[in-house]
mmCIF file of C-alpha atoms in Angstrom:
data_model
loop_
_atom_site.group_PDB
_atom_site.id
_atom_site.type_symbol
_atom_site.label_atom_id
_atom_site.label_comp_id
_atom_site.label_asym_id
_atom_site.label_seq_id
_atom_site.Cartn_x
_atom_site.Cartn_y
_atom_site.Cartn_z
ATOM 1 C CA MET A 1 24.850 -10.671 18.374
ATOM 2 C CA LYS A 2 21.233 -10.144 19.223
ATOM 3 C CA ARG A 3 18.620 -10.130 16.186
ATOM 4 C CA ARG A 4 17.265 -6.760 17.377
ATOM 5 C CA LYS A 5 20.554 -5.049 16.042
ATOM 6 C CA PHE A 6 19.857 -5.861 12.609
ATOM 7 C CA LEU A 7 16.837 -4.356 12.128
ATOM 8 C CA GLN A 8 17.468 -0.846 14.295
ATOM 9 C CA THR A 9 18.894 1.938 12.123
ATOM 10 C CA ALA A 10 19.243 4.427 14.866
ATOM 11 C CA ALA A 11 19.552 4.427 18.508
ATOM 12 C CA VAL A 12 16.749 2.828 20.533
ATOM 13 C CA VAL A 13 14.023 5.251 21.409
ATOM 14 C CA SER A 14 14.146 6.321 25.259
ATOM 15 C CA ALA A 15 11.292 5.151 27.668
ATOM 16 C CA GLY A 16 8.196 7.554 28.110
ATOM 17 C CA PRO A 17 5.563 9.111 25.894
ATOM 18 C CA PHE A 18 6.550 10.051 22.414
ATOM 19 C CA VAL A 19 6.914 13.692 21.393
ATOM 20 C CA LEU A 20 6.729 14.598 17.904
ATOM 21 C CA PRO A 21 8.723 17.221 16.945
ATOM 22 C CA GLN A 22 7.342 20.385 14.857
ATOM 23 C CA ALA A 23 9.876 19.459 12.079
ATOM 24 C CA SER A 24 7.606 16.395 11.503
ATOM 25 C CA ILE A 25 4.902 18.152 9.764
ATOM 26 C CA SER A 26 5.367 18.734 6.102
ATOM 27 C CA GLN A 27 4.880 22.460 5.861
ATOM 28 C CA SER A 28 4.101 22.760 2.175
ATOM 29 C CA THR A 29 1.073 20.895 2.777
ATOM 30 C CA ALA A 30 0.309 20.875 6.372
ATOM 31 C CA HIS A 31 -2.648 22.686 7.538
ATOM 32 C CA ALA A 32 -5.946 22.246 9.139
ATOM 33 C CA ALA A 33 -9.459 23.528 7.009
ATOM 34 C CA GLU A 34 -11.371 25.600 8.875
ATOM 35 C CA LYS A 35 -14.928 23.468 9.279
ATOM 36 C CA GLY A 36 -17.375 23.639 6.308
ATOM 37 C CA SER A 37 -15.206 26.086 4.353
ATOM 38 C CA ALA A 38 -12.361 23.742 2.705
ATOM 39 C CA PRO A 39 -13.035 22.808 -1.119
ATOM 40 C CA PRO A 40 -12.694 19.129 -1.780
ATOM 41 C CA TRP A 41 -9.748 17.743 -2.997
ATOM 42 C CA ARG A 42 -8.726 14.031 -4.120
ATOM 43 C CA PHE A 43 -5.943 11.121 -3.962
ATOM 44 C CA VAL A 44 -5.518 8.115 -5.544
ATOM 45 C CA SER A 45 -4.801 4.630 -3.785
ATOM 46 C CA MET A 46 -3.082 1.982 -6.198
ATOM 47 C CA PRO A 47 -0.928 -0.737 -4.045
ATOM 48 C CA ASP A 48 1.287 -3.147 -5.867
ATOM 49 C CA PHE A 49 2.024 -0.941 -8.410
ATOM 50 C CA LEU A 50 4.130 -2.656 -9.842
ATOM 51 C CA ASN A 51 5.232 -5.401 -7.760
ATOM 52 C CA VAL A 52 7.633 -6.349 -10.493
ATOM 53 C CA ASP A 53 11.297 -5.199 -11.434
ATOM 54 C CA THR A 54 11.305 -3.008 -14.553
ATOM 55 C CA ASP A 55 13.311 -0.881 -16.239
ATOM 56 C CA TYR A 56 12.075 2.728 -17.280
ATOM 57 C CA PRO A 57 11.290 2.321 -20.324
ATOM 58 C CA GLN A 58 10.205 -1.281 -20.241
ATOM 59 C CA GLN A 59 9.744 -2.885 -23.573
ATOM 60 C CA GLY A 60 6.635 -4.538 -24.022
ATOM 61 C CA TRP A 61 5.184 -3.193 -20.930
ATOM 62 C CA GLU A 62 5.539 1.063 -21.320
ATOM 63 C CA ASP A 63 2.283 1.490 -23.425
ATOM 64 C CA ALA A 64 0.106 -0.165 -20.872
ATOM 65 C CA LEU A 65 2.082 1.383 -17.809
ATOM 66 C CA GLY A 66 1.679 4.571 -19.529
ATOM 67 C CA TYR A 67 -2.072 4.315 -20.116
ATOM 68 C CA ILE A 68 -2.505 3.364 -16.400
ATOM 69 C CA LEU A 69 -0.625 6.117 -15.060
ATOM 70 C CA LYS A 70 -2.532 8.721 -17.601
ATOM 71 C CA SER A 71 -5.525 7.339 -16.005
ATOM 72 C CA VAL A 72 -4.306 8.102 -12.587
ATOM 73 C CA LYS A 73 -3.335 11.602 -13.835
ATOM 74 C CA SER A 74 -6.668 12.145 -15.118
ATOM 75 C CA GLU A 75 -8.282 11.933 -11.942
ATOM 76 C CA GLN A 76 -6.167 15.121 -10.799
ATOM 77 C CA PRO A 77 -5.322 13.773 -7.208
ATOM 78 C CA ASP A 78 -2.824 15.868 -5.234
ATOM 79 C CA PHE A 79 -0.989 12.691 -5.024
ATOM 80 C CA LEU A 80 -0.750 8.672 -5.544
ATOM 81 C CA VAL A 81 -0.273 6.769 -2.481
ATOM 82 C CA VAL A 82 0.952 3.207 -3.023
ATOM 83 C CA PRO A 83 0.583 0.855 -0.045
ATOM 84 C CA GLY A 84 3.593 -1.367 -0.699
ATOM 85 C CA ASP A 85 4.950 -3.754 -3.167
ATOM 86 C CA LEU A 86 6.634 -1.533 -5.694
ATOM 87 C CA VAL A 87 8.950 -3.999 -7.113
ATOM 88 C CA MET A 88 9.643 -7.607 -7.166
ATOM 89 C CA GLY A 89 12.588 -7.170 -4.667
ATOM 90 C CA ARG A 90 14.067 -10.728 -4.759
ATOM 91 C CA TRP A 91 17.654 -9.263 -5.185
ATOM 92 C CA HIS A 92 19.562 -11.492 -2.511
ATOM 93 C CA HIS A 93 18.612 -14.296 -4.683
ATOM 94 C CA ASN A 94 20.456 -13.548 -7.787
ATOM 95 C CA PRO A 95 23.584 -15.647 -8.760
ATOM 96 C CA GLY A 96 26.515 -13.555 -9.035
ATOM 97 C CA LYS A 97 24.941 -10.973 -6.884
ATOM 98 C CA GLU A 98 23.885 -12.383 -3.809
ATOM 99 C CA GLY A 99 22.922 -11.353 -0.383
ATOM 100 C CA ILE A 100 23.625 -7.481 0.690
ATOM 101 C CA ALA A 101 25.477 -7.009 -2.834
ATOM 102 C CA GLY A 102 22.593 -7.889 -4.702
ATOM 103 C CA ILE A 103 20.352 -5.998 -2.880
ATOM 104 C CA ARG A 104 22.280 -2.901 -3.129
ATOM 105 C CA HIS A 105 23.114 -3.429 -6.998
ATOM 106 C CA PHE A 106 19.360 -4.024 -8.051
ATOM 107 C CA ALA A 107 17.860 -1.394 -5.691
ATOM 108 C CA ASP A 108 20.107 1.126 -7.837
ATOM 109 C CA ARG A 109 18.674 -0.270 -10.699
ATOM 110 C CA TYR A 110 14.881 -0.791 -10.126
ATOM 111 C CA TYR A 111 14.012 2.162 -7.609
ATOM 112 C CA PRO A 112 15.223 4.992 -9.892
ATOM 113 C CA ALA A 113 13.339 3.477 -12.827
ATOM 114 C CA TRP A 114 10.130 3.225 -10.608
ATOM 115 C CA LYS A 115 10.280 6.738 -9.694
ATOM 116 C CA ALA A 116 11.359 7.939 -13.320
ATOM 117 C CA ARG A 117 8.267 6.590 -14.484
ATOM 118 C CA LEU A 118 6.016 8.040 -12.074
ATOM 119 C CA GLU A 119 7.652 11.658 -12.329
ATOM 120 C CA ALA A 120 7.723 11.391 -16.334
ATOM 121 C CA HIS A 121 3.684 11.340 -15.608
ATOM 122 C CA GLY A 122 3.852 14.365 -13.365
ATOM 123 C CA LEU A 123 2.821 12.574 -10.343
ATOM 124 C CA LYS A 124 3.402 13.232 -6.692
ATOM 125 C CA TRP A 125 3.588 9.823 -4.585
ATOM 126 C CA TYR A 126 4.104 8.257 -1.321
ATOM 127 C CA ALA A 127 4.904 4.653 -0.848
ATOM 128 C CA ALA A 128 4.698 2.278 2.124
ATOM 129 C CA LEU A 129 7.027 -0.853 2.613
ATOM 130 C CA GLY A 130 5.543 -4.078 1.062
ATOM 131 C CA ASP A 131 7.230 -7.681 1.566
ATOM 132 C CA HIS A 132 8.808 -7.251 -1.753
ATOM 133 C CA GLU A 133 10.683 -4.324 -0.341
ATOM 134 C CA VAL A 134 12.317 -6.466 1.998
ATOM 135 C CA GLY A 135 13.145 -9.453 -0.301
ATOM 136 C CA ASP A 136 9.634 -11.131 -0.191
ATOM 137 C CA ASN A 137 8.075 -13.718 2.189
ATOM 138 C CA PRO A 138 9.021 -16.219 3.816
ATOM 139 C CA TRP A 139 12.226 -15.156 5.806
ATOM 140 C CA ARG A 140 13.054 -18.671 6.726
ATOM 141 C CA TYR A 141 16.941 -18.692 5.808
ATOM 142 C CA ASP A 142 20.035 -17.793 7.410
ATOM 143 C CA GLY A 143 21.059 -14.106 7.371
ATOM 144 C CA ALA A 144 16.969 -13.169 6.726
ATOM 145 C CA LEU A 145 17.161 -10.072 9.221
ATOM 146 C CA GLU A 146 20.589 -8.785 7.751
ATOM 147 C CA ASN A 147 18.979 -8.943 4.540
ATOM 148 C CA VAL A 148 15.876 -7.141 6.018
ATOM 149 C CA ALA A 149 17.695 -4.258 7.276
ATOM 150 C CA ALA A 150 19.778 -4.161 4.062
ATOM 151 C CA TYR A 151 16.506 -3.712 1.981
ATOM 152 C CA LYS A 152 15.145 -1.318 4.555
ATOM 153 C CA ALA A 153 18.069 0.700 4.075
ATOM 154 C CA GLU A 154 17.688 1.150 0.232
ATOM 155 C CA PHE A 155 14.188 1.735 0.334
ATOM 156 C CA ARG A 156 15.102 4.839 2.791
ATOM 157 C CA LYS A 157 17.688 5.916 0.768
ATOM 158 C CA HIS A 158 15.795 5.732 -2.647
ATOM 159 C CA LEU A 159 12.464 6.617 -1.860
ATOM 160 C CA GLY A 160 13.129 9.545 0.375
ATOM 161 C CA MET A 161 9.915 9.397 2.553
ATOM 162 C CA PRO A 162 9.838 11.508 5.502
ATOM 163 C CA LEU A 163 12.252 10.368 8.467
ATOM 164 C CA ASN A 164 9.863 11.186 11.372
ATOM 165 C CA GLY A 165 8.890 7.575 12.267
ATOM 166 C CA PRO A 166 10.094 5.629 15.195
ATOM 167 C CA GLU A 167 13.864 5.686 15.845
ATOM 168 C CA HIS A 168 14.245 2.294 14.509
ATOM 169 C CA MET A 169 12.012 2.750 11.346
ATOM 170 C CA LYS A 170 13.068 5.986 10.195
ATOM 171 C CA GLY A 171 11.979 6.312 6.522
ATOM 172 C CA THR A 172 9.919 2.948 6.418
ATOM 173 C CA ALA A 173 7.026 4.414 8.949
ATOM 174 C CA PHE A 174 6.207 8.132 8.475
ATOM 175 C CA TRP A 175 3.398 10.327 8.364
ATOM 176 C CA TRP A 176 2.668 13.794 7.077
ATOM 177 C CA LYS A 177 -0.535 16.240 6.924
ATOM 178 C CA HIS A 178 -2.078 17.632 3.786
ATOM 179 C CA LYS A 179 -4.982 20.178 4.026
ATOM 180 C CA ASN A 180 -7.391 18.360 6.528
ATOM 181 C CA VAL A 181 -6.149 14.841 6.438
ATOM 182 C CA LEU A 182 -3.826 12.969 8.648
ATOM 183 C CA PHE A 183 -1.699 10.133 6.659
ATOM 184 C CA ILE A 184 0.233 7.699 8.545
ATOM 185 C CA SER A 185 2.209 4.961 6.823
ATOM 186 C CA VAL A 186 3.337 1.950 8.989
ATOM 187 C CA ASP A 187 5.786 -0.724 8.815
ATOM 188 C CA VAL A 188 4.232 -3.851 9.122
ATOM 189 C CA PHE A 189 7.364 -6.052 8.822
ATOM 190 C CA GLU A 190 8.636 -6.291 12.407
ATOM 191 C CA GLU A 191 11.379 -8.559 13.746
ATOM 192 C CA GLY A 192 9.797 -11.835 15.597
ATOM 193 C CA GLU A 193 9.320 -15.224 15.058
ATOM 194 C CA SER A 194 6.168 -16.435 12.928
ATOM 195 C CA ALA A 195 5.002 -18.979 10.335
ATOM 196 C CA GLN A 196 6.974 -16.541 7.825
ATOM 197 C CA GLY A 197 10.382 -17.135 9.696
ATOM 198 C CA ALA A 198 12.060 -14.217 10.970
ATOM 199 C CA ILE A 199 9.564 -11.531 10.125
ATOM 200 C CA ARG A 200 5.921 -11.240 11.881
ATOM 201 C CA ALA A 201 3.614 -8.781 10.190
ATOM 202 C CA GLY A 202 2.127 -6.465 12.432
ATOM 203 C CA VAL A 203 2.392 -3.048 14.533
ATOM 204 C CA THR A 204 3.610 -3.338 17.886
ATOM 205 C CA GLY A 205 5.679 -2.086 20.801
ATOM 206 C CA LYS A 206 7.368 1.301 20.028
ATOM 207 C CA GLN A 207 5.885 1.782 16.436
ATOM 208 C CA LEU A 208 2.469 1.223 17.969
ATOM 209 C CA GLU A 209 3.389 3.892 20.545
ATOM 210 C CA TRP A 210 4.723 6.183 18.164
ATOM 211 C CA LEU A 211 1.275 5.500 15.747
ATOM 212 C CA GLU A 212 -0.804 6.495 18.832
ATOM 213 C CA ALA A 213 1.529 9.389 19.597
ATOM 214 C CA VAL A 214 0.988 10.719 15.918
ATOM 215 C CA ILE A 215 -2.630 10.729 15.906
ATOM 216 C CA THR A 216 -3.404 12.344 19.668
ATOM 217 C CA GLN A 217 -0.692 14.957 18.809
ATOM 218 C CA ASN A 218 -2.827 15.885 15.453
ATOM 219 C CA LYS A 219 -6.321 16.238 16.480
ATOM 220 C CA GLU A 220 -6.704 19.333 14.384
ATOM 221 C CA VAL A 221 -7.281 17.196 11.332
ATOM 222 C CA ARG A 222 -10.639 16.376 10.252
ATOM 223 C CA HIS A 223 -9.854 12.547 8.697
ATOM 224 C CA VAL A 224 -7.113 9.918 9.722
ATOM 225 C CA VAL A 225 -5.703 7.506 6.941
ATOM 226 C CA VAL A 226 -3.592 4.884 7.689
ATOM 227 C CA MET A 227 -1.817 2.683 5.104
ATOM 228 C CA GLY A 228 0.354 -0.558 5.535
ATOM 229 C CA HIS A 229 0.964 -3.441 3.219
ATOM 230 C CA THR A 230 -1.100 -6.284 4.804
ATOM 231 C CA PRO A 231 -4.524 -6.584 5.707
ATOM 232 C CA CYS A 232 -5.927 -6.837 9.257
ATOM 233 C CA LEU A 233 -9.692 -8.062 8.606
ATOM 234 C CA GLY A 234 -10.176 -11.037 6.578
ATOM 235 C CA PRO A 235 -10.974 -13.228 4.689
ATOM 236 C CA VAL A 236 -10.179 -11.488 1.826
ATOM 237 C CA ARG A 237 -10.041 -12.376 -2.020
ATOM 238 C CA LYS A 238 -6.734 -13.403 -3.028
ATOM 239 C CA TRP A 239 -5.320 -13.470 -6.770
ATOM 240 C CA SER A 240 -1.724 -14.695 -7.271
ATOM 241 C CA SER A 241 -0.642 -14.081 -3.674
ATOM 242 C CA SER A 242 0.752 -15.735 -0.534
ATOM 243 C CA GLY A 243 -2.010 -13.753 1.453
ATOM 244 C CA LEU A 244 0.278 -12.453 4.094
ATOM 245 C CA MET A 245 -1.921 -10.838 7.037
ATOM 246 C CA THR A 246 -1.691 -8.903 9.850
ATOM 247 C CA THR A 247 -0.874 -10.886 12.787
ATOM 248 C CA GLY A 248 -3.759 -10.995 15.586
ATOM 249 C CA GLY A 249 -6.237 -9.313 12.877
ATOM 250 C CA ARG A 250 -9.101 -7.336 14.421
ATOM 251 C CA GLU A 251 -8.101 -8.325 17.949
ATOM 252 C CA SER A 252 -4.599 -6.828 17.392
ATOM 253 C CA ALA A 253 -3.562 -3.869 19.267
ATOM 254 C CA PHE A 254 -2.830 -2.148 15.963
ATOM 255 C CA TRP A 255 -6.302 -2.485 14.694
ATOM 256 C CA GLN A 256 -8.021 -1.544 18.186
ATOM 257 C CA THR A 257 -5.826 1.493 18.420
ATOM 258 C CA MET A 258 -7.091 2.736 14.932
ATOM 259 C CA ALA A 259 -10.702 1.833 16.241
ATOM 260 C CA LYS A 260 -10.083 3.587 19.309
ATOM 261 C CA HIS A 261 -8.814 6.659 17.670
ATOM 262 C CA LYS A 262 -11.719 6.705 14.858
ATOM 263 C CA VAL A 263 -9.469 6.214 11.966
ATOM 264 C CA SER A 264 -11.468 6.554 8.788
ATOM 265 C CA LEU A 265 -9.474 4.464 6.420
ATOM 266 C CA TYR A 266 -6.738 1.639 6.384
ATOM 267 C CA LEU A 267 -5.758 1.106 2.942
ATOM 268 C CA CYS A 268 -3.361 -2.020 2.199
ATOM 269 C CA GLY A 269 -2.518 -4.341 -0.719
ATOM 270 C CA GLU A 270 -0.819 -7.666 -0.799
ATOM 271 C CA VAL A 271 -3.617 -9.887 -2.217
ATOM 272 C CA HIS A 272 -4.081 -8.479 -5.802
ATOM 273 C CA ALA A 273 -7.665 -8.225 -5.531
ATOM 274 C CA ILE A 274 -10.419 -6.049 -4.289
ATOM 275 C CA THR A 275 -12.247 -6.813 -0.827
ATOM 276 C CA CYS A 276 -13.740 -3.731 1.516
ATOM 277 C CA THR A 277 -14.200 -4.631 5.241
ATOM 278 C CA GLU A 278 -15.711 -2.005 7.610
ATOM 279 C CA ARG A 279 -15.434 -2.937 11.482
ATOM 280 C CA ASP A 280 -15.379 -0.846 14.801
ATOM 281 C CA GLY A 281 -16.182 2.064 12.460
ATOM 282 C CA VAL A 282 -12.824 1.942 10.377
ATOM 283 C CA GLN A 283 -13.085 0.923 6.601
ATOM 284 C CA GLN A 284 -10.143 -1.506 5.407
ATOM 285 C CA VAL A 285 -10.072 -1.529 1.631
ATOM 286 C CA ALA A 286 -7.793 -4.390 0.434
ATOM 287 C CA HIS A 287 -7.018 -3.827 -3.462
ATOM 288 C CA GLY A 288 -4.458 -3.263 -6.174
ATOM 289 C CA GLY A 289 -3.310 -5.844 -8.881
ATOM 290 C CA LEU A 290 -0.537 -7.878 -10.043
ATOM 291 C CA ILE A 291 0.534 -6.614 -13.612
ATOM 292 C CA GLY A 292 2.241 -9.150 -15.790
ATOM 293 C CA TYR A 293 0.352 -11.949 -14.133
ATOM 294 C CA ASN A 294 -3.121 -11.179 -13.504
ATOM 295 C CA ARG A 295 -5.900 -10.216 -15.787
ATOM 296 C CA ARG A 296 -7.550 -7.304 -14.043
ATOM 297 C CA ILE A 297 -6.014 -3.958 -12.207
ATOM 298 C CA ASN A 298 -7.579 -1.341 -10.186
ATOM 299 C CA TYR A 299 -7.111 1.921 -8.279
ATOM 300 C CA MET A 300 -8.985 4.063 -5.830
ATOM 301 C CA VAL A 301 -10.186 7.674 -6.101
ATOM 302 C CA VAL A 302 -10.688 9.341 -2.484
ATOM 303 C CA ASP A 303 -12.666 12.710 -2.755
ATOM 304 C CA VAL A 304 -11.826 14.600 0.605
ATOM 305 C CA TYR A 305 -14.567 16.830 2.169
ATOM 306 C CA PRO A 306 -14.500 18.168 5.525
ATOM 307 C CA ASP A 307 -17.355 15.866 6.712
ATOM 308 C CA ARG A 308 -16.787 12.910 4.551
ATOM 309 C CA LEU A 309 -14.883 10.830 2.407
ATOM 310 C CA GLU A 310 -16.218 9.425 -0.871
ATOM 311 C CA LEU A 311 -14.336 6.153 -2.376
ATOM 312 C CA THR A 312 -14.816 4.844 -5.748
ATOM 313 C CA LEU A 313 -12.901 1.672 -6.971
ATOM 314 C CA LYS A 314 -12.049 1.513 -10.783
ATOM 315 C CA GLU A 315 -11.199 -1.289 -12.777
ATOM 316 C CA ILE A 316 -9.601 -2.283 -16.126
ATOM 317 C CA ASP A 317 -8.822 -5.491 -17.745
ATOM 318 C CA ILE A 318 -5.054 -6.068 -18.988
ATOM 319 C CA VAL A 319 -3.343 -8.692 -21.209
ATOM 320 C CA PRO A 320 -0.376 -10.259 -20.193
ATOM 321 C CA SER A 321 1.179 -12.347 -22.983
ATOM 322 C CA GLY A 322 4.595 -13.973 -24.152
ATOM 323 C CA LYS A 323 7.503 -15.461 -22.117
ATOM 324 C CA LYS A 324 8.941 -14.746 -19.240
ATOM 325 C CA LEU A 325 10.481 -11.337 -18.344
ATOM 326 C CA TRP A 326 14.071 -11.825 -16.588
ATOM 327 C CA GLN A 327 13.733 -10.601 -12.938
ATOM 328 C CA PRO A 328 16.365 -11.513 -10.067
ATOM 329 C CA GLY A 329 15.364 -14.512 -8.404
ATOM 330 C CA ASN A 330 12.639 -16.646 -9.985
ATOM 331 C CA ASN A 331 9.606 -15.351 -9.740
ATOM 332 C CA ARG A 332 8.903 -13.656 -13.309
ATOM 333 C CA PRO A 333 5.983 -11.923 -15.127
ATOM 334 C CA LEU A 334 5.429 -12.586 -18.728
ATOM 335 C CA GLU A 335 7.256 -10.170 -21.022
ATOM 336 C CA ASN A 336 4.437 -8.089 -22.770
ATOM 337 C CA VAL A 337 1.489 -6.210 -20.933
ATOM 338 C CA ASP A 338 -1.570 -4.802 -23.218
ATOM 339 C CA ILE A 339 -4.424 -3.079 -23.020
ATOM 340 C CA SER A 340 -6.688 -3.678 -25.961
ATOM 341 C CA PRO A 341 -8.103 -0.850 -27.696
ATOM 342 C CA GLU A 342 -11.646 -1.535 -26.774
ATOM 343 C CA MET A 343 -10.380 -1.235 -23.044
ATOM 344 C CA GLN A 344 -8.633 1.837 -23.679
ATOM 345 C CA GLN A 345 -11.746 3.302 -25.410
ATOM 346 C CA ARG A 346 -14.007 2.351 -22.476
ATOM 347 C CA GLY A 347 -11.133 3.301 -19.768
ATOM 348 C CA TYR A 348 -11.494 2.124 -16.134
ATOM 349 C CA VAL A 349 -15.050 1.257 -15.047
ATOM 350 C CA ALA A 350 -16.049 1.954 -11.553
ATOM 351 C CA VAL A 351 -16.873 -1.069 -9.607
ATOM 352 C CA GLY A 352 -17.542 -0.042 -5.863
ATOM 353 C CA LYS A 353 -18.657 3.203 -4.015
ATOM 354 C CA VAL A 354 -19.126 4.545 -0.541
ATOM 355 C CA THR A 355 -19.512 7.655 1.455
ATOM 356 C CA LEU A 356 -17.947 7.638 4.907
ATOM 357 C CA ASN A 357 -20.073 10.206 6.573
ATOM 358 C CA ASP A 358 -18.956 12.076 9.792
ATOM 359 C CA THR A 359 -21.544 14.370 10.434
ATOM 360 C CA ALA A 360 -22.730 12.565 13.224
ATOM 361 C CA SER A 361 -21.268 10.111 15.641
ATOM 362 C CA PRO A 362 -20.770 7.210 15.192
ATOM 363 C CA ARG A 363 -19.581 7.443 11.510
ATOM 364 C CA THR A 364 -22.079 5.987 8.939
ATOM 365 C CA PHE A 365 -21.390 4.240 5.718
ATOM 366 C CA GLU A 366 -23.554 5.143 3.075
ATOM 367 C CA ASN A 367 -24.629 4.408 -0.473
ATOM 368 C CA ARG A 368 -22.745 1.389 -0.599
ATOM 369 C CA GLN A 369 -22.225 0.053 -4.231
ATOM 370 C CA GLY A 370 -20.172 -2.911 -5.719
ATOM 371 C CA TYR A 371 -17.506 -4.116 -3.633
ATOM 372 C CA PHE A 372 -18.429 -1.933 -0.765
ATOM 373 C CA LEU A 373 -22.083 -3.956 -0.283
ATOM 374 C CA LYS A 374 -22.046 -5.804 2.961
ATOM 375 C CA LYS A 375 -22.558 -9.150 1.294
ATOM 376 C CA TYR A 376 -18.916 -9.109 -0.242
ATOM 377 C CA GLU A 377 -16.994 -7.690 3.039
ATOM 378 C CA THR A 378 -15.301 -11.219 3.409
ATOM 379 C CA SER A 379 -14.369 -13.611 0.673
ATOM 380 C CA THR A 380 -12.751 -16.949 0.857
ATOM 381 C CA ASP A 381 -12.164 -17.036 -3.227
ATOM 382 C CA ARG A 382 -8.719 -17.717 -4.529
ATOM 383 C CA ALA A 383 -7.299 -17.644 -8.204
ATOM 384 C CA GLY A 384 -3.882 -17.538 -10.023
ATOM 385 C CA PRO A 385 -2.981 -16.383 -13.308
ATOM 386 C CA SER A 386 -4.865 -19.031 -15.206
ATOM 387 C CA LYS A 387 -8.118 -18.731 -13.465
ATOM 388 C CA GLN A 388 -10.022 -15.517 -12.738
ATOM 389 C CA LEU A 389 -11.840 -14.175 -9.822
ATOM 390 C CA PRO A 390 -15.594 -13.443 -10.118
ATOM 391 C CA ARG A 391 -16.155 -9.986 -11.447
ATOM 392 C CA ILE A 392 -18.080 -7.878 -9.047
ATOM 393 C CA ASN A 393 -20.131 -4.982 -10.797
ATOM 394 C CA LEU A 394 -21.343 -1.556 -9.656
ATOM 395 C CA ASP A 395 -24.791 -2.881 -9.205
ATOM 396 C CA GLY A 396 -23.777 -5.680 -7.055
ATOM 397 C CA THR A 397 -24.024 -8.299 -9.857
ATOM 398 C CA VAL A 398 -21.423 -11.196 -10.408
ATOM 399 C CA GLY A 399 -19.485 -11.243 -13.779
ATOM 400 C CA ASP A 400 -16.712 -13.118 -15.318
#
């Protein structure tokens, strides 16, 4: 049986250009703002939330998670985007519940809990597919492609994202319009041989054609934001991460397509640390944290105006402690996560700012501070739970 069969969930896309149906537009939020007249609005990006399998409520964690989500809610975003790694997701590894049976069993347990937590805090959200939603890398084992197909089916079933992607990626690649912005979420976990096994991180073939069609058929928007789990540009800081990257990087057809169509922002996660890199007029922001392992986490506020995007990265310290919290598989966080009273009193602190100004062509990147300073655009810094990465402050100084 051909491998391709395992990753397809519908008929193969017919040859020729993509034509997007009008039903692909989220009618409740999709409308183009008149130039210069639309009021500002905002959304929040928080990749790798949670990157751990938790119940709801989760003993030892819920106070800290509640503080995090209350902080996000206090920003008054129209919605939250999570560029992958919602769960730990090693659901095919568990003795007694192995393979596809384990995938289905634990998806029924952990996805509803993840959703219930955000809904309890009144947050609307969109989520991209991460490697932990497809079993975690690497995929060098017999039956990997069958498992990946099952993982994607559970993501589609439980997360309920728009079903307007390419035919073989319905619900894992998708798009929506909100006010004056086009958002596109890509599924970077494509079938193909790589150092990771049977999956190669990238956006190619029919998915790339679809991406370009979505952009070209929605030219009335003021900004385009793409989210996918893996960074394209590097090197980037890595904190308790395997450091999965998009194949081909800046030279990939995926990145070149975003540059060609003047995409404003590429949001990604995976590396549990912050690196902000601009190339070819596109701002990549790799960020997020790893709760239960690392000692700092972050989110980014994006203020949207007709002629610009204002980005603010915010960070807070957390304290993981105790024994290991049980998870399917063998990668397990600590059983307690706290935010100290002092940290709660201080709150999240801004560690990076930049303005993407579209009043002239080409786009300019202004008022860079903290992680957005040019000198911090790339880094080979690595760390794990027992070693912290250096802290970059808003004024550009480096702390502990």
